[in-house]
Amino acid sequence: MTVTVTVYHNPKCSTSRKALELLQEKGITPTVVEYLKTGWDAATLDRLAKSTGKGFAGMLRMREDEAKQLAADGASDDVIRAAMIANPVLVERPIVETAKGARIGRPLETVLEIL
């Protein structure tokens, strides 16, 4: 059985690189999406917010000042989604997606739940 795996990846992030290594150790060659280059679209963000179980606020990369401000303001999903599309770095990384769902790889081991 072949498992289709997509990794939303930032190659400059050590955790993101470790997620790729973990998948490769499991014999998986994932589709890699460098979202800082490709950007995000609303449909993908909607799907990931639902399938991670974290919602939009849970996908914010809280190391970013803009993300902290959005959280502090109690921003709506629509506002957060628009901010993520405008500034892709606001999305936490890495996100690994399979037919079983999606997980933010923090901690890294959580991606094993959907393989």
C-alpha positions as protocol buffer text, in pm:
chain_id: "A"
residue {
  index: 1
  type: MET
  ca { x: 0 y: 0 z: 0 }
}
residue {
  index: 2
  type: THR
  ca { x: 133 y: 341 z: -96 }
}
residue {
  index: 3
  type: VAL
  ca { x: 82 y: 629 z: 144 }
}
residue {
  index: 4
  type: THR
  ca { x: 56 y: 974 z: -6 }
}
residue {
  index: 5
  type: VAL
  ca { x: 227 y: 1225 z: 220 }
}
residue {
  index: 6
  type: THR
  ca { x: 263 y: 1599 z: 178 }
}
residue {
  index: 7
  type: VAL
  ca { x: 497 y: 1810 z: 388 }
}
residue {
  index: 8
  type: TYR
  ca { x: 446 y: 2186 z: 408 }
}
residue {
  index: 9
  type: HIS
  ca { x: 810 y: 2269 z: 457 }
}
residue {
  index: 10
  type: ASN
  ca { x: 1054 y: 2549 z: 526 }
}
residue {
  index: 11
  type: PRO
  ca { x: 1404 y: 2423 z: 439 }
}
residue {
  index: 12
  type: LYS
  ca { x: 1562 y: 2678 z: 676 }
}
residue {
  index: 13
  type: CYS
  ca { x: 1377 y: 2525 z: 975 }
}
residue {
  index: 14
  type: SER
  ca { x: 1559 y: 2244 z: 1155 }
}
residue {
  index: 15
  type: THR
  ca { x: 1234 y: 2087 z: 1277 }
}
residue {
  index: 16
  type: SER
  ca { x: 1099 y: 2087 z: 924 }
}
residue {
  index: 17
  type: ARG
  ca { x: 1417 y: 1920 z: 798 }
}
residue {
  index: 18
  type: LYS
  ca { x: 1391 y: 1661 z: 1077 }
}
residue {
  index: 19
  type: ALA
  ca { x: 1033 y: 1583 z: 970 }
}
residue {
  index: 20
  type: LEU
  ca { x: 1156 y: 1508 z: 619 }
}
residue {
  index: 21
  type: GLU
  ca { x: 1432 y: 1287 z: 759 }
}
residue {
  index: 22
  type: LEU
  ca { x: 1182 y: 1099 z: 976 }
}
residue {
  index: 23
  type: LEU
  ca { x: 957 y: 1029 z: 678 }
}
residue {
  index: 24
  type: GLN
  ca { x: 1252 y: 918 z: 465 }
}
residue {
  index: 25
  type: GLU
  ca { x: 1365 y: 683 z: 744 }
}
residue {
  index: 26
  type: LYS
  ca { x: 1016 y: 528 z: 723 }
}
residue {
  index: 27
  type: GLY
  ca { x: 1066 y: 474 z: 350 }
}
residue {
  index: 28
  type: ILE
  ca { x: 832 y: 756 z: 253 }
}
residue {
  index: 29
  type: THR
  ca { x: 912 y: 1003 z: -22 }
}
residue {
  index: 30
  type: PRO
  ca { x: 672 y: 1290 z: 45 }
}
residue {
  index: 31
  type: THR
  ca { x: 554 y: 1567 z: -180 }
}
residue {
  index: 32
  type: VAL
  ca { x: 733 y: 1874 z: -47 }
}
residue {
  index: 33
  type: VAL
  ca { x: 559 y: 2211 z: -62 }
}
residue {
  index: 34
  type: GLU
  ca { x: 785 y: 2505 z: 19 }
}
residue {
  index: 35
  type: TYR
  ca { x: 498 y: 2726 z: 127 }
}
residue {
  index: 36
  type: LEU
  ca { x: 713 y: 3036 z: 172 }
}
residue {
  index: 37
  type: LYS
  ca { x: 770 y: 3019 z: -207 }
}
residue {
  index: 38
  type: THR
  ca { x: 428 y: 2894 z: -319 }
}
residue {
  index: 39
  type: GLY
  ca { x: 218 y: 3078 z: -63 }
}
residue {
  index: 40
  type: TRP
  ca { x: -112 y: 2956 z: 78 }
}
residue {
  index: 41
  type: ASP
  ca { x: -463 y: 2949 z: -63 }
}
residue {
  index: 42
  type: ALA
  ca { x: -783 y: 2960 z: 141 }
}
residue {
  index: 43
  type: ALA
  ca { x: -893 y: 2606 z: 49 }
}
residue {
  index: 44
  type: THR
  ca { x: -564 y: 2449 z: 166 }
}
residue {
  index: 45
  type: LEU
  ca { x: -563 y: 2648 z: 490 }
}
residue {
  index: 46
  type: ASP
  ca { x: -927 y: 2558 z: 557 }
}
residue {
  index: 47
  type: ARG
  ca { x: -851 y: 2188 z: 503 }
}
residue {
  index: 48
  type: LEU
  ca { x: -540 y: 2195 z: 725 }
}
residue {
  index: 49
  type: ALA
  ca { x: -711 y: 2391 z: 1003 }
}
residue {
  index: 50
  type: LYS
  ca { x: -981 y: 2124 z: 1013 }
}
residue {
  index: 51
  type: SER
  ca { x: -764 y: 1815 z: 966 }
}
residue {
  index: 52
  type: THR
  ca { x: -501 y: 1917 z: 1223 }
}
residue {
  index: 53
  type: GLY
  ca { x: -778 y: 1973 z: 1475 }
}
residue {
  index: 54
  type: LYS
  ca { x: -600 y: 2294 z: 1575 }
}
residue {
  index: 55
  type: GLY
  ca { x: -809 y: 2548 z: 1388 }
}
residue {
  index: 56
  type: PHE
  ca { x: -657 y: 2865 z: 1249 }
}
residue {
  index: 57
  type: ALA
  ca { x: -544 y: 3003 z: 1585 }
}
residue {
  index: 58
  type: GLY
  ca { x: -370 y: 2672 z: 1661 }
}
residue {
  index: 59
  type: MET
  ca { x: -175 y: 2690 z: 1335 }
}
residue {
  index: 60
  type: LEU
  ca { x: -27 y: 3033 z: 1410 }
}
residue {
  index: 61
  type: ARG
  ca { x: 350 y: 3042 z: 1445 }
}
residue {
  index: 62
  type: MET
  ca { x: 366 y: 3219 z: 1779 }
}
residue {
  index: 63
  type: ARG
  ca { x: 731 y: 3317 z: 1735 }
}
residue {
  index: 64
  type: GLU
  ca { x: 608 y: 3581 z: 1489 }
}
residue {
  index: 65
  type: ASP
  ca { x: 500 y: 3916 z: 1634 }
}
residue {
  index: 66
  type: GLU
  ca { x: 206 y: 3941 z: 1396 }
}
residue {
  index: 67
  type: ALA
  ca { x: 83 y: 3598 z: 1508 }
}
residue {
  index: 68
  type: LYS
  ca { x: 110 y: 3701 z: 1874 }
}
residue {
  index: 69
  type: GLN
  ca { x: -95 y: 4012 z: 1797 }
}
residue {
  index: 70
  type: LEU
  ca { x: -363 y: 3815 z: 1612 }
}
residue {
  index: 71
  type: ALA
  ca { x: -395 y: 3579 z: 1907 }
}
residue {
  index: 72
  type: ALA
  ca { x: -402 y: 3863 z: 2159 }
}
residue {
  index: 73
  type: ASP
  ca { x: -675 y: 4036 z: 1957 }
}
residue {
  index: 74
  type: GLY
  ca { x: -884 y: 3718 z: 1946 }
}
residue {
  index: 75
  type: ALA
  ca { x: -888 y: 3748 z: 1567 }
}
residue {
  index: 76
  type: SER
  ca { x: -1155 y: 3557 z: 1377 }
}
residue {
  index: 77
  type: ASP
  ca { x: -1072 y: 3265 z: 1147 }
}
residue {
  index: 78
  type: ASP
  ca { x: -1132 y: 3487 z: 845 }
}
residue {
  index: 79
  type: VAL
  ca { x: -884 y: 3747 z: 971 }
}
residue {
  index: 80
  type: ILE
  ca { x: -623 y: 3485 z: 1058 }
}
residue {
  index: 81
  type: ARG
  ca { x: -666 y: 3308 z: 720 }
}
residue {
  index: 82
  type: ALA
  ca { x: -624 y: 3638 z: 535 }
}
residue {
  index: 83
  type: ALA
  ca { x: -310 y: 3716 z: 738 }
}
residue {
  index: 84
  type: MET
  ca { x: -166 y: 3370 z: 662 }
}
residue {
  index: 85
  type: ILE
  ca { x: -227 y: 3417 z: 291 }
}
residue {
  index: 86
  type: ALA
  ca { x: -67 y: 3764 z: 299 }
}
residue {
  index: 87
  type: ASN
  ca { x: 227 y: 3650 z: 514 }
}
residue {
  index: 88
  type: PRO
  ca { x: 287 y: 3271 z: 479 }
}
residue {
  index: 89
  type: VAL
  ca { x: 547 y: 3265 z: 758 }
}
residue {
  index: 90
  type: LEU
  ca { x: 260 y: 3301 z: 1008 }
}
residue {
  index: 91
  type: VAL
  ca { x: 179 y: 2931 z: 966 }
}
residue {
  index: 92
  type: GLU
  ca { x: 354 y: 2695 z: 1208 }
}
residue {
  index: 93
  type: ARG
  ca { x: 577 y: 2435 z: 1050 }
}
residue {
  index: 94
  type: PRO
  ca { x: 617 y: 2166 z: 949 }
}
residue {
  index: 95
  type: ILE
  ca { x: 270 y: 2039 z: 866 }
}
residue {
  index: 96
  type: VAL
  ca { x: 249 y: 1680 z: 743 }
}
residue {
  index: 97
  type: GLU
  ca { x: -68 y: 1567 z: 566 }
}
residue {
  index: 98
  type: THR
  ca { x: -189 y: 1219 z: 472 }
}
residue {
  index: 99
  type: ALA
  ca { x: -529 y: 1063 z: 400 }
}
residue {
  index: 100
  type: LYS
  ca { x: -557 y: 1008 z: 777 }
}
residue {
  index: 101
  type: GLY
  ca { x: -533 y: 1380 z: 855 }
}
residue {
  index: 102
  type: ALA
  ca { x: -269 y: 1641 z: 917 }
}
residue {
  index: 103
  type: ARG
  ca { x: -34 y: 1716 z: 1206 }
}
residue {
  index: 104
  type: ILE
  ca { x: 191 y: 2003 z: 1298 }
}
residue {
  index: 105
  type: GLY
  ca { x: 528 y: 1841 z: 1362 }
}
residue {
  index: 106
  type: ARG
  ca { x: 577 y: 1993 z: 1707 }
}
residue {
  index: 107
  type: PRO
  ca { x: 667 y: 1767 z: 1872 }
}
residue {
  index: 108
  type: LEU
  ca { x: 799 y: 1583 z: 1570 }
}
residue {
  index: 109
  type: GLU
  ca { x: 659 y: 1245 z: 1681 }
}
residue {
  index: 110
  type: THR
  ca { x: 301 y: 1363 z: 1628 }
}
residue {
  index: 111
  type: VAL
  ca { x: 340 y: 1305 z: 1253 }
}
residue {
  index: 112
  type: LEU
  ca { x: 366 y: 931 z: 1321 }
}
residue {
  index: 113
  type: GLU
  ca { x: -4 y: 931 z: 1423 }
}
residue {
  index: 114
  type: ILE
  ca { x: -113 y: 979 z: 1061 }
}
residue {
  index: 115
  type: LEU
  ca { x: 125 y: 745 z: 879 }
}
